[in-house]
XYZ file of N, CA, C and O in Angstrom:
808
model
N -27.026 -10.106 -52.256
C -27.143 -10.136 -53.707
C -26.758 -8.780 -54.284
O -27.411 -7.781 -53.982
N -25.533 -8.714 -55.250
C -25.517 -7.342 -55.821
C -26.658 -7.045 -56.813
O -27.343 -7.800 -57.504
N -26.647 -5.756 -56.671
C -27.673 -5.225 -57.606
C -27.375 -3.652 -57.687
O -27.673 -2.812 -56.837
N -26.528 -3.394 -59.259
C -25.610 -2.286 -59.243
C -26.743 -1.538 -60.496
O -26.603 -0.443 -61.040
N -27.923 -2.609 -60.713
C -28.868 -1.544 -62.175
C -29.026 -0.037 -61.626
O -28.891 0.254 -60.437
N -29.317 0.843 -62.606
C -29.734 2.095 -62.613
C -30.695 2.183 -61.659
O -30.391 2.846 -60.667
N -31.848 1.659 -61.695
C -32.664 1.724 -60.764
C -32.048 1.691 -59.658
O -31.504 2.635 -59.086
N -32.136 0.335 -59.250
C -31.318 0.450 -57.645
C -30.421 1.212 -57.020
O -30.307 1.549 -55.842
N -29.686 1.476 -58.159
C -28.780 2.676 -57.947
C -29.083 3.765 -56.938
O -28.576 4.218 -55.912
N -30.350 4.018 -57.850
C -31.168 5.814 -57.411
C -32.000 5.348 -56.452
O -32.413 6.256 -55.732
N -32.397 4.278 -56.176
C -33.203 4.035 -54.462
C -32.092 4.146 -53.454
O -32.048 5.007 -52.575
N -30.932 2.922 -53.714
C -29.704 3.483 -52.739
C -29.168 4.944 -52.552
O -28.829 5.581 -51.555
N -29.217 5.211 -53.797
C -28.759 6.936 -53.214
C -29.796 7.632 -52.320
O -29.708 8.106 -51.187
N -30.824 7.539 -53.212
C -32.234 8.039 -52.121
C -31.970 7.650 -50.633
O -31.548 8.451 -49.798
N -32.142 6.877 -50.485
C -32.287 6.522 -48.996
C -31.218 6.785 -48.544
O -31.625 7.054 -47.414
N -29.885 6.975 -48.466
C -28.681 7.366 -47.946
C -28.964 8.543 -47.614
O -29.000 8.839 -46.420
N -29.272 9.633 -48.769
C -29.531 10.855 -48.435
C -30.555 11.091 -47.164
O -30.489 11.741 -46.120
N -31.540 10.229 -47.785
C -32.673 10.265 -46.463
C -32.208 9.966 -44.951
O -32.736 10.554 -44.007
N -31.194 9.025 -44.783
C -31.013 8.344 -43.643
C -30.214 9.393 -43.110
O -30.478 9.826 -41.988
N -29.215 9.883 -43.812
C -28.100 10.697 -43.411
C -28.650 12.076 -43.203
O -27.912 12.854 -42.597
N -29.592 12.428 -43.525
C -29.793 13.974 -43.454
C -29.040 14.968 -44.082
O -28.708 16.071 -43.648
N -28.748 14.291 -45.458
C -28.142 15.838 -46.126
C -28.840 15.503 -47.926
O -29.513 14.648 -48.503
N -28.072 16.934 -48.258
C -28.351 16.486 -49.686
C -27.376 16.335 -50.808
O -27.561 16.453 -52.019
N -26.240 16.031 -50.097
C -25.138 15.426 -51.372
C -24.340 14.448 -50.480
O -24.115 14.785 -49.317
N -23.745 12.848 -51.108
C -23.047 12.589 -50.971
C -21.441 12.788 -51.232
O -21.012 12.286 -52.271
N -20.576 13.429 -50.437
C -19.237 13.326 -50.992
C -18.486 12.467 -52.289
O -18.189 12.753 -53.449
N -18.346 11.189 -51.369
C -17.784 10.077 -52.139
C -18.865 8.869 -52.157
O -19.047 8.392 -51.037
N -19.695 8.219 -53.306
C -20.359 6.866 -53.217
C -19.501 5.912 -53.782
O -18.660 6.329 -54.578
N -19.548 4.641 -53.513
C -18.744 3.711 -53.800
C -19.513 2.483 -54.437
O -20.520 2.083 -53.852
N -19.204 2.020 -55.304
C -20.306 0.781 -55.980
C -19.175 -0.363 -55.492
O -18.264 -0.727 -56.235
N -19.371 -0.866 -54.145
C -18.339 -1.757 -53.271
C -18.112 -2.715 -53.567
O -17.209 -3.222 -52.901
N -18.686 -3.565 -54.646
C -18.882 -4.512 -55.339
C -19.369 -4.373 -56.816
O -20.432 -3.867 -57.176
N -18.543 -4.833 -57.485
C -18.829 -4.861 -59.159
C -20.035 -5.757 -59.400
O -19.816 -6.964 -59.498
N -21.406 -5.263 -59.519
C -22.402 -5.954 -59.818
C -21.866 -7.038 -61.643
O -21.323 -6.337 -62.498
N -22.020 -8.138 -61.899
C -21.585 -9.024 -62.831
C -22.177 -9.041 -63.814
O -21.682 -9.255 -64.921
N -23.511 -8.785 -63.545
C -25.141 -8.561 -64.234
C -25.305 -7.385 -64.666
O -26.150 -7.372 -65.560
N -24.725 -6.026 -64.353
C -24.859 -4.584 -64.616
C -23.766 -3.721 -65.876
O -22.700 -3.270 -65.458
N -23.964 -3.625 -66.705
C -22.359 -3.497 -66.952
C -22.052 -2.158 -65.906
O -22.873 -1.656 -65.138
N -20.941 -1.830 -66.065
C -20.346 -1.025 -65.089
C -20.632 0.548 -66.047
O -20.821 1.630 -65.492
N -20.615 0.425 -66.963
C -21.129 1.541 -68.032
C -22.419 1.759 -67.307
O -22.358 2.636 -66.445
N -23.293 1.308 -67.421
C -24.521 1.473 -66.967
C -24.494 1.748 -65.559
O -25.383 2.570 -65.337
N -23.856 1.429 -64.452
C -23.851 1.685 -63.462
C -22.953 3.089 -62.997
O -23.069 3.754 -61.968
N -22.114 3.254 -64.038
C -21.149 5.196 -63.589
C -21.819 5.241 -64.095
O -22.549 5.447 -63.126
N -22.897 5.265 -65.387
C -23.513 6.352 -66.077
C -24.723 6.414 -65.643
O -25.566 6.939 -66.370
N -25.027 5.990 -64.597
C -26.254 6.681 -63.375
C -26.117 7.435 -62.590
O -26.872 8.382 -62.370
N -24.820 7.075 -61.837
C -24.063 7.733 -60.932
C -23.637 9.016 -61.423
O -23.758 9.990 -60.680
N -22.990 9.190 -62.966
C -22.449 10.588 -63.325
C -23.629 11.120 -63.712
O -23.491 12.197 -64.292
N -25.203 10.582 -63.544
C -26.193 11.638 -63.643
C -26.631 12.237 -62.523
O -27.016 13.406 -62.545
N -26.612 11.119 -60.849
C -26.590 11.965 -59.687
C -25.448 12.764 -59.927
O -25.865 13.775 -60.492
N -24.191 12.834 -59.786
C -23.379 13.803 -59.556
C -23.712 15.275 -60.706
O -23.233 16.391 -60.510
N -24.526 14.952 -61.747
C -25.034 16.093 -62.272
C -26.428 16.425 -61.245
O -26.380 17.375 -60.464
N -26.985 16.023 -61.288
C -27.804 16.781 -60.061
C -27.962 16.951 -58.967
O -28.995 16.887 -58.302
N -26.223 17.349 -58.490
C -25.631 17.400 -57.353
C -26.610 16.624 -55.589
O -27.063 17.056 -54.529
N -26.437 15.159 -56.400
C -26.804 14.579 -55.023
C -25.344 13.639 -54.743
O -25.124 13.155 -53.632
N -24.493 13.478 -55.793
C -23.277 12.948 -55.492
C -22.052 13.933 -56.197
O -22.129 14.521 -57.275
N -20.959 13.919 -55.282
C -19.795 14.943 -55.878
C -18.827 14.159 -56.253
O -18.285 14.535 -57.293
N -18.282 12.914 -55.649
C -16.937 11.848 -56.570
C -17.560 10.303 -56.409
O -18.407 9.943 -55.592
N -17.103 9.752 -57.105
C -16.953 7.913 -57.341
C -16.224 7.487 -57.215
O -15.122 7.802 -57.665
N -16.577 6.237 -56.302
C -15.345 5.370 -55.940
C -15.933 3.865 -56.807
O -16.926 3.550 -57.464
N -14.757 3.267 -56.382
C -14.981 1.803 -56.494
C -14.559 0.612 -55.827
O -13.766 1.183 -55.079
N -14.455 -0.628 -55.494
C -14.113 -1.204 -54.914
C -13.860 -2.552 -55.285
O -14.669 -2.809 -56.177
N -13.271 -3.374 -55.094
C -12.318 -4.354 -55.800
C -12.720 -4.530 -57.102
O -12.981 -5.608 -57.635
N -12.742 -3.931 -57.374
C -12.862 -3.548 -59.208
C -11.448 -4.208 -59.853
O -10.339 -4.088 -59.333
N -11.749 -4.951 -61.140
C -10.218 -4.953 -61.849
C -9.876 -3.845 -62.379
O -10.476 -2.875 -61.915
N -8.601 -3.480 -63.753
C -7.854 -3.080 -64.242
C -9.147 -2.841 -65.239
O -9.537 -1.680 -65.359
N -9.627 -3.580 -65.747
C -10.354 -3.233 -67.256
C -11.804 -2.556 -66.739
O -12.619 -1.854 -67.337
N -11.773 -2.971 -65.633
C -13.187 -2.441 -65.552
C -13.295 -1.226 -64.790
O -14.427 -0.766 -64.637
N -11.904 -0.383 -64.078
C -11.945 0.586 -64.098
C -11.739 1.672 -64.940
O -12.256 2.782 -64.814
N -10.684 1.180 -66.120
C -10.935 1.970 -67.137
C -11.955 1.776 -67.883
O -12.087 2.735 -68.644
N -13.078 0.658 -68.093
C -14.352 0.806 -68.822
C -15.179 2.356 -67.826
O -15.595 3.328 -68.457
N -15.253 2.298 -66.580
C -15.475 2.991 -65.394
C -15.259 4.770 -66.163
O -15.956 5.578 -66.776
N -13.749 4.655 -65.609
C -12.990 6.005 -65.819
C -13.495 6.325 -67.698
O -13.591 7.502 -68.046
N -13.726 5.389 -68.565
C -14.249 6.124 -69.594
C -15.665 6.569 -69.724
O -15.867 6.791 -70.918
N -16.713 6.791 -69.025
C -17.857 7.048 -68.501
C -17.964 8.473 -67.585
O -18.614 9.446 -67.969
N -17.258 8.430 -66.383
C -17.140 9.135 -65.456
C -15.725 9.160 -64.683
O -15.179 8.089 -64.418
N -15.168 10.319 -64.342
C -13.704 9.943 -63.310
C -13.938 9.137 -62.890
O -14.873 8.547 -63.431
N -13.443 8.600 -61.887
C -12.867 8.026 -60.558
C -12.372 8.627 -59.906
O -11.441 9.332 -60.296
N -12.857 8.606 -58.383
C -11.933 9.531 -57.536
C -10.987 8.397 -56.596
O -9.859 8.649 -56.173
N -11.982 6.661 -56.310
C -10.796 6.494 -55.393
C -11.518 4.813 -56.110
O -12.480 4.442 -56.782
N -10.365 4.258 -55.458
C -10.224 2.630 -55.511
C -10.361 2.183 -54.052
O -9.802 2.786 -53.136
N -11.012 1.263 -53.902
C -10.672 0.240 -52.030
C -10.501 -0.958 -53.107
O -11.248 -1.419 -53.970
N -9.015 -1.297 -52.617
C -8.852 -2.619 -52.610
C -8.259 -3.220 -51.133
O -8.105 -2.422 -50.209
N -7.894 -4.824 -50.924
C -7.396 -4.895 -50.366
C -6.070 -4.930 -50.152
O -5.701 -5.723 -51.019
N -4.793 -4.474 -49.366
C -3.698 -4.616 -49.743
C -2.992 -4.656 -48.467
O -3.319 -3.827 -47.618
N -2.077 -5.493 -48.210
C -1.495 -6.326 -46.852
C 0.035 -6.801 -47.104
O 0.442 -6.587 -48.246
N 0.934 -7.410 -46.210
C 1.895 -8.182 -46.691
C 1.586 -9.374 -47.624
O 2.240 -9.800 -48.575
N 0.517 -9.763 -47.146
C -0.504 -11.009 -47.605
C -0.709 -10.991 -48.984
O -0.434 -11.694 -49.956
N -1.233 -10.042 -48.759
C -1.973 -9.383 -50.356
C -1.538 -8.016 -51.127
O -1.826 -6.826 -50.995
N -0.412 -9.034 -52.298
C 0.165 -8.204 -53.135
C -0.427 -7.835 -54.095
O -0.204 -6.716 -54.557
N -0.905 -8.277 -54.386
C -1.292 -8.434 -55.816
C -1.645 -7.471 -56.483
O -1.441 -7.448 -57.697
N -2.310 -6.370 -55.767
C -2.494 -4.940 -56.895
C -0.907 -3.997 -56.876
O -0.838 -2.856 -57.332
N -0.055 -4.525 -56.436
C 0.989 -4.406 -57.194
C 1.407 -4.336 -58.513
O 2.116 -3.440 -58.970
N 0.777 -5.688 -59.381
C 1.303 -5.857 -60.514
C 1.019 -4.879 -61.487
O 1.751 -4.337 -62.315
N -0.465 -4.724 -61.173
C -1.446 -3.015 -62.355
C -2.003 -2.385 -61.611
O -2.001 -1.231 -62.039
N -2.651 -2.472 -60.445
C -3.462 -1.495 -59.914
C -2.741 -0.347 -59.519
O -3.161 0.687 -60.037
N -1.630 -0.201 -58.636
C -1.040 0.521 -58.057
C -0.479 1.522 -59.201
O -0.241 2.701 -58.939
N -0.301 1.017 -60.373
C -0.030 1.737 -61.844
C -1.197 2.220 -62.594
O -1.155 3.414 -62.891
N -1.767 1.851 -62.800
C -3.060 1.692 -63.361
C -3.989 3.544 -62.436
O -4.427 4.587 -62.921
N -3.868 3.033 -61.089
C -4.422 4.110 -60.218
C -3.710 5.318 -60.445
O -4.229 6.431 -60.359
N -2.272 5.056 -60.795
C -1.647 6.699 -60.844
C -2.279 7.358 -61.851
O -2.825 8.424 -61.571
N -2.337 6.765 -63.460
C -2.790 7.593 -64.863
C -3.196 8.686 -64.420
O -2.622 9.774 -64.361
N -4.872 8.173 -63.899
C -5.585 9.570 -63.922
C -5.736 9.793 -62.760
O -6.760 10.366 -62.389
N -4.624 9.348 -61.736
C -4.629 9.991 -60.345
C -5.886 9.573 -59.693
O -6.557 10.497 -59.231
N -6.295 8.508 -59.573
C -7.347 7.746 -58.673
C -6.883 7.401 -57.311
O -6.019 6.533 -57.185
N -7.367 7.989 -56.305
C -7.128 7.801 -54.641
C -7.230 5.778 -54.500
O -8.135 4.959 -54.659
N -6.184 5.724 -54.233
C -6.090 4.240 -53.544
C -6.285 4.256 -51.979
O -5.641 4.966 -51.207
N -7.218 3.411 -51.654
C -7.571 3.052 -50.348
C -7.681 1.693 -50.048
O -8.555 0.920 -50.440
N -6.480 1.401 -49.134
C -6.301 0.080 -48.766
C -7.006 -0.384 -47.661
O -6.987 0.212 -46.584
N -7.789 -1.679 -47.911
C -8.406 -2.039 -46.698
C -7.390 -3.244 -45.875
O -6.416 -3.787 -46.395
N -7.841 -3.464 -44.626
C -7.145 -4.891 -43.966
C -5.402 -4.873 -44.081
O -4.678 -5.844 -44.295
N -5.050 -3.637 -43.894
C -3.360 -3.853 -44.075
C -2.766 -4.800 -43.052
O -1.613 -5.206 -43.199
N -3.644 -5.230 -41.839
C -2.851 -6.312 -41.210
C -3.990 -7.360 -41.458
O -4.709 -7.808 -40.565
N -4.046 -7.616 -42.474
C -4.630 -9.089 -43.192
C -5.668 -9.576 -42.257
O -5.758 -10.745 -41.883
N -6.348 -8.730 -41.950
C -7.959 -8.982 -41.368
C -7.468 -9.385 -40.239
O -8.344 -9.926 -39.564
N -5.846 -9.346 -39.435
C -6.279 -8.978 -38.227
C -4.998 -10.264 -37.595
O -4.573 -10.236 -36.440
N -4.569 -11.298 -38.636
C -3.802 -12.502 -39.053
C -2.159 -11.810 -38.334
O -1.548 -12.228 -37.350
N -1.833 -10.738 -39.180
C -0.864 -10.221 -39.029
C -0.281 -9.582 -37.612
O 0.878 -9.290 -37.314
N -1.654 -9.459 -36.759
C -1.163 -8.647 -35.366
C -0.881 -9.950 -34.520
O -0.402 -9.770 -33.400
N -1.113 -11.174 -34.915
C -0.751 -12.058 -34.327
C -1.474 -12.692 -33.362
O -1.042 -13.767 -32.948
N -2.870 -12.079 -32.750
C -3.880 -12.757 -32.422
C -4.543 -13.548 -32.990
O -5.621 -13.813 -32.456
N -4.299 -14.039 -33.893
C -5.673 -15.060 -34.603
C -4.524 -15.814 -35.359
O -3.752 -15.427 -36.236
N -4.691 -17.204 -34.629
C -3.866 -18.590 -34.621
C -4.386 -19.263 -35.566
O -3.633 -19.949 -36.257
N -5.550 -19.245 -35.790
C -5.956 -20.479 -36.978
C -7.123 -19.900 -37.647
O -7.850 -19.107 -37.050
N -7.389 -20.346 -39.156
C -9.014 -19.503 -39.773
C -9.915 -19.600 -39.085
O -10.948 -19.158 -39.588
N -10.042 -20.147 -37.741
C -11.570 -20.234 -36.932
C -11.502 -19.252 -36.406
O -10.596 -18.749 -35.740
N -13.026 -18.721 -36.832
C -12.833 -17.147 -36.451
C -14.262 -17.252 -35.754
O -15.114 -18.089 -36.051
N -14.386 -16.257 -34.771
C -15.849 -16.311 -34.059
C -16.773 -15.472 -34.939
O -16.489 -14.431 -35.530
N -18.303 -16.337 -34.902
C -18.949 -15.269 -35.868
C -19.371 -14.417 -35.347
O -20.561 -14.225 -35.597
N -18.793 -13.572 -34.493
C -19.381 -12.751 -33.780
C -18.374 -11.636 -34.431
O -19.006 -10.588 -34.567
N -17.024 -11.505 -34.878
C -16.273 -10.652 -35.718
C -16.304 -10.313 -37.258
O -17.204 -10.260 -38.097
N -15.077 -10.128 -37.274
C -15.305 -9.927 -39.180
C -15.010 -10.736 -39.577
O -14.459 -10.570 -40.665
N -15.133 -12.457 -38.984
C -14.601 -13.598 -39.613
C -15.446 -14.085 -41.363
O -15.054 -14.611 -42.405
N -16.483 -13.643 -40.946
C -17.185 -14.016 -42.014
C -16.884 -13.247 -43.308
O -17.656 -13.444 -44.246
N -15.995 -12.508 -43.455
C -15.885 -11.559 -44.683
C -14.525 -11.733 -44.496
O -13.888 -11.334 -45.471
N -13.488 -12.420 -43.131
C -12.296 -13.056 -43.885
C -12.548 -13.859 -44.242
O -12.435 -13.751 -45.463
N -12.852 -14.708 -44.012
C -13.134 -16.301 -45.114
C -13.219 -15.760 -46.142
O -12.195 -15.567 -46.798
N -14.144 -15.452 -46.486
C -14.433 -14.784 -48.091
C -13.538 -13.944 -48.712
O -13.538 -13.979 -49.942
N -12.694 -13.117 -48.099
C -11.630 -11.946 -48.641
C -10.508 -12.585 -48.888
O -10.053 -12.641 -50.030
N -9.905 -13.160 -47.821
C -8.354 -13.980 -48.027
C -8.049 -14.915 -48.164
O -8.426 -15.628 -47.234
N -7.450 -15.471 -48.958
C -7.048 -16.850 -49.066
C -6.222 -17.309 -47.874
O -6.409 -18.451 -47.453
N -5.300 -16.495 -47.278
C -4.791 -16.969 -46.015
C -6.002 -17.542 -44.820
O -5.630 -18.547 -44.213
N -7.387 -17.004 -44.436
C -7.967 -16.949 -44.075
C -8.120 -18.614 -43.988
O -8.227 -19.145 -42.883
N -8.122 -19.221 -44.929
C -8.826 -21.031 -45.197
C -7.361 -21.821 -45.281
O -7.334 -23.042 -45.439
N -5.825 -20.819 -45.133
C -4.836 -22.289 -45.381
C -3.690 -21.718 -44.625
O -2.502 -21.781 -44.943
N -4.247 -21.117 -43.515
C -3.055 -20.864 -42.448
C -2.406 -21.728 -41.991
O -2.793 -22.360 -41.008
N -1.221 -21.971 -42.617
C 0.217 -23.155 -42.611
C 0.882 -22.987 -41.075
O 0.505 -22.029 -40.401
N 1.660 -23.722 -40.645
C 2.386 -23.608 -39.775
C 3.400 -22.473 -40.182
O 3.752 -21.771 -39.234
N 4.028 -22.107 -41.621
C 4.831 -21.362 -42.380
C 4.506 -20.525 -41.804
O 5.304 -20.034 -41.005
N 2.994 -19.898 -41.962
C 2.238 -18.584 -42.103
C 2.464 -18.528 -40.392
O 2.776 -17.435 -39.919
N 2.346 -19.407 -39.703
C 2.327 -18.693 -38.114
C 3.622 -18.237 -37.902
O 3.718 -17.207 -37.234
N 4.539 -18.706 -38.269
C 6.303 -18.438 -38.146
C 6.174 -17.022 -38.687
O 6.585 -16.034 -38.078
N 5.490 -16.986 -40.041
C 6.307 -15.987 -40.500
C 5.347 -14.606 -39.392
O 5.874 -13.539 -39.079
N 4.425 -14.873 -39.132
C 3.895 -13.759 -38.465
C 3.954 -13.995 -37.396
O 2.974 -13.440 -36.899
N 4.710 -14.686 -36.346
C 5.843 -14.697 -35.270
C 6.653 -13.574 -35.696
O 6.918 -12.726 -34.844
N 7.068 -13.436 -36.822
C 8.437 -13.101 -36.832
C 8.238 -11.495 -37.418
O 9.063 -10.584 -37.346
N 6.935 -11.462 -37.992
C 6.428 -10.299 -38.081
C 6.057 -9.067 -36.887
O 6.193 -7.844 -36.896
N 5.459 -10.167 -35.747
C 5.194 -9.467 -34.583
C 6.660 -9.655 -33.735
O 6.636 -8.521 -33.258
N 7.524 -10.053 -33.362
C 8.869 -9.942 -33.167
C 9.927 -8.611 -33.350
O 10.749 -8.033 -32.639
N 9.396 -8.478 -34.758
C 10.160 -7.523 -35.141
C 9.339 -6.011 -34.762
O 9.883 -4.920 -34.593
N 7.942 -6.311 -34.694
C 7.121 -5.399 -34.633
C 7.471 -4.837 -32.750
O 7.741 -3.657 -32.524
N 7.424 -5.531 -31.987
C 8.091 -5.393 -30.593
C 9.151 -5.027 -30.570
O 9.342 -4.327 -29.575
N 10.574 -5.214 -31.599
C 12.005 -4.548 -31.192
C 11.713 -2.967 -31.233
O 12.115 -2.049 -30.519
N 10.731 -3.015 -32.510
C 10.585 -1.301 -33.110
C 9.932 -0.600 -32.223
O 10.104 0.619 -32.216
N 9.047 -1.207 -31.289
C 8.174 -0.670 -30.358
C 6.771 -0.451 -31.078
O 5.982 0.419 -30.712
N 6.574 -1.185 -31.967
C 5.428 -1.398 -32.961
C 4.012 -1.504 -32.427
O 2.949 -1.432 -33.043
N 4.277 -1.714 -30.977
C 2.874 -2.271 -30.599
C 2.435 -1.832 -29.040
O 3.375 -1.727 -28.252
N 1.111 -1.573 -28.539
C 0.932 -1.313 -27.830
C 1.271 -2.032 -26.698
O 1.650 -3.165 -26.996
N 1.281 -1.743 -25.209
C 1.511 -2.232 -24.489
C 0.410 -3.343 -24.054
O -0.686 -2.816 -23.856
N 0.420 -4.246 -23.926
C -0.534 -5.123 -23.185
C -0.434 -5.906 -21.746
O 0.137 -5.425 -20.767
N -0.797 -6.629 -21.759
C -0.971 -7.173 -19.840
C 0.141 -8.189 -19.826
O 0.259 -8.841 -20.864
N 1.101 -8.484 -18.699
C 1.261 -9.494 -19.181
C 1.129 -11.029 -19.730
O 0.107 -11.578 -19.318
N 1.965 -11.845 -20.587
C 1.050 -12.897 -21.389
C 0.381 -12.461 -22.175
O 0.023 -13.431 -22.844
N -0.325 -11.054 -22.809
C -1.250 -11.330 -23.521
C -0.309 -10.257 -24.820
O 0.339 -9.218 -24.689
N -0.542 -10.866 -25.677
C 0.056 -10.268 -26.984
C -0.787 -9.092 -27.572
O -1.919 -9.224 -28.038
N -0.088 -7.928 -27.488
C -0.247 -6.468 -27.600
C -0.388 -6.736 -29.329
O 0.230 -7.462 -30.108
N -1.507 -5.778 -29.489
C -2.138 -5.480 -30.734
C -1.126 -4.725 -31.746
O -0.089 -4.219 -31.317
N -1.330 -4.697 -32.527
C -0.016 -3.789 -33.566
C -0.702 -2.577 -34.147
O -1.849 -2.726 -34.567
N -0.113 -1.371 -34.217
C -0.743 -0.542 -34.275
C -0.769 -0.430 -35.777
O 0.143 -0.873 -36.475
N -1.981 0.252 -36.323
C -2.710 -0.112 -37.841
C -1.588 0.810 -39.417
O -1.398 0.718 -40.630
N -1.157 1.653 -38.156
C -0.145 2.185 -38.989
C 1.387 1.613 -38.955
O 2.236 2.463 -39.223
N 1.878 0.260 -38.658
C 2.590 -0.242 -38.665
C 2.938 -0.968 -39.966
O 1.947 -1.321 -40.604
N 4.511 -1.366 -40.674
C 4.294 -2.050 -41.794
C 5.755 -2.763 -41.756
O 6.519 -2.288 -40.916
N 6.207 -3.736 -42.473
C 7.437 -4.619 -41.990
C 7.844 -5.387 -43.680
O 7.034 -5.786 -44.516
N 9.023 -5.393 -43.742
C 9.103 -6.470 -44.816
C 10.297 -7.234 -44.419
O 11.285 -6.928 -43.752
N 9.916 -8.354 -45.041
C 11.140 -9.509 -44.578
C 11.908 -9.818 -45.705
O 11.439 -9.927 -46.838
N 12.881 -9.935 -45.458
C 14.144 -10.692 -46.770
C 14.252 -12.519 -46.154
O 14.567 -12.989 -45.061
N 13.939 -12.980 -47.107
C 13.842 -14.363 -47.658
C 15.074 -14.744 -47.786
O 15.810 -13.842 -48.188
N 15.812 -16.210 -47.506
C 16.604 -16.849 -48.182
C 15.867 -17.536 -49.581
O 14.760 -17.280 -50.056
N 16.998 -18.587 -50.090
C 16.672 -19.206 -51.145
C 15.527 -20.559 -50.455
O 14.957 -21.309 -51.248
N 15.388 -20.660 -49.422
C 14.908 -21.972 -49.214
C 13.695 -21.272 -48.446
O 13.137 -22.007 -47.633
N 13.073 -19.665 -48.595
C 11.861 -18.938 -48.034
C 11.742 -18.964 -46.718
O 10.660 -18.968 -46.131
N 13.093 -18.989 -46.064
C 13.048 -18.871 -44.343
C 13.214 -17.212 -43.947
O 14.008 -16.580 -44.644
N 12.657 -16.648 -43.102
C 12.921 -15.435 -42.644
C 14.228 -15.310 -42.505
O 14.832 -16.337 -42.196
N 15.174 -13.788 -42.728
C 16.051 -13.661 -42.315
C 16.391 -12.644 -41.967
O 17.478 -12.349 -41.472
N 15.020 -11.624 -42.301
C 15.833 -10.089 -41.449
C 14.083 -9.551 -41.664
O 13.307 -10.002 -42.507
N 13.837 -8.664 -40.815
C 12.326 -8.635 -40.642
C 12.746 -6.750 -40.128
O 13.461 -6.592 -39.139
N 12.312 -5.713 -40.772
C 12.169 -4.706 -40.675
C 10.935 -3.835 -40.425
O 10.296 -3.462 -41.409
N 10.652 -3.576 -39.539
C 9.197 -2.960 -38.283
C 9.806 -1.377 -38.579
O 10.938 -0.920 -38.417
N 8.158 -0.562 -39.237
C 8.469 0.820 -39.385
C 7.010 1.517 -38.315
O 5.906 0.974 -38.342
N 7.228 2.428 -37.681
C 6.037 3.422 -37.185
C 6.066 4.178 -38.037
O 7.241 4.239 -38.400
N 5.352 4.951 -38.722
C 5.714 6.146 -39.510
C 5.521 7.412 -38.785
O 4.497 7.290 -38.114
N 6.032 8.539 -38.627
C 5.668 9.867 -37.760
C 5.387 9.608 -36.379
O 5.099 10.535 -35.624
């Protein structure tokens, strides 16, 4: 259950501090936009710890467009977590703009789409013993993995092997992709793969 009120706020900070053994947090993150809180009310608790130096920056986390600038008019922002993948474009359209203005740190979570993309995980049945339970909930790929979607991330990990994208594994068993790996494909008109580009960076 979120619960982003003022109050709760200052027990969560409390006890962090307590647990952690210090007396300032770096970066806190309100990881979830409480719905019930306005978000005014929730930086403007937070920019009173960071006045009495028990917190030094604010983050946020899948926050929209309006509600980080309701946010950023309260208190900076120092960083954003969203999620962002081949999968998941979508803070493309404003976030990725939106984050430059006032220079807000973007932090992408799940860049190989909770894990879809390295090519181990064949269908949304996920063991609950992983992070299946927070893909279901995060991705829509997660609940409608097409036969499409296995091709195209065939063809993702394919290309990811010409580049040398991926670690070595045993044989038969399909080598993991390393997290700093990233690929884009060019489409025909009829959305078939046709050229699949695998980068390592450094």
């Amino acid at each position: 259950m979120l619960d982003s009120s003022p109050a709760n706020i200052r027990t969560a900070v409390e006890g962090s501090l307590k647990r952690l053994g210090t007396d300032r947090i770096d970066l806190y993150y309100q990881h979830r936009v409480d719905p019930n809180t306005p978000i005014e009310d929730t930086v403007g608790t937070l920019s009173e710890l960071v006045a009495e130096g028990k917190v030094l920056h604010l983050g946020l986390s899948e926050a929209a467009p309006a509600t980080i600038r309701r946010a950023q008019a309260v208190h900076p922002i120092t960083a954003l977590q969203t999620e962002y993948s081949l999968w998941t474009r979508d803070t493309e359209a404003e976030l990725l703009t939106l984050v430059r203005e006032p220079a807000i740190g973007f932090v992408p979570y799940s860049p190989l789409g909770h894990g879809f993309l390295t090519g181990t995980i064949r269908s949304p049945r996920i063991s609950p013993t992983t992070t299946g339970a927070r893909t279901t909930r995060a991705s829509p790929k997660a609940t409608s993995f097409t036969a499409r979607d296995r091709a195209t991330v065939d063809a993702f990990y394919s290309a990811a092997i010409a580049a040398g994208a991926t670690d070595n594994g045993a044989p038969g068993v399909r080598p993991e992709l390393h997290e700093n790996s990233y690929a884009a494909f060019v489409h025909d008109a009829s959305g078939n793969n046709i050229e699949a580009v695998c980068h390592v960076p450094g």
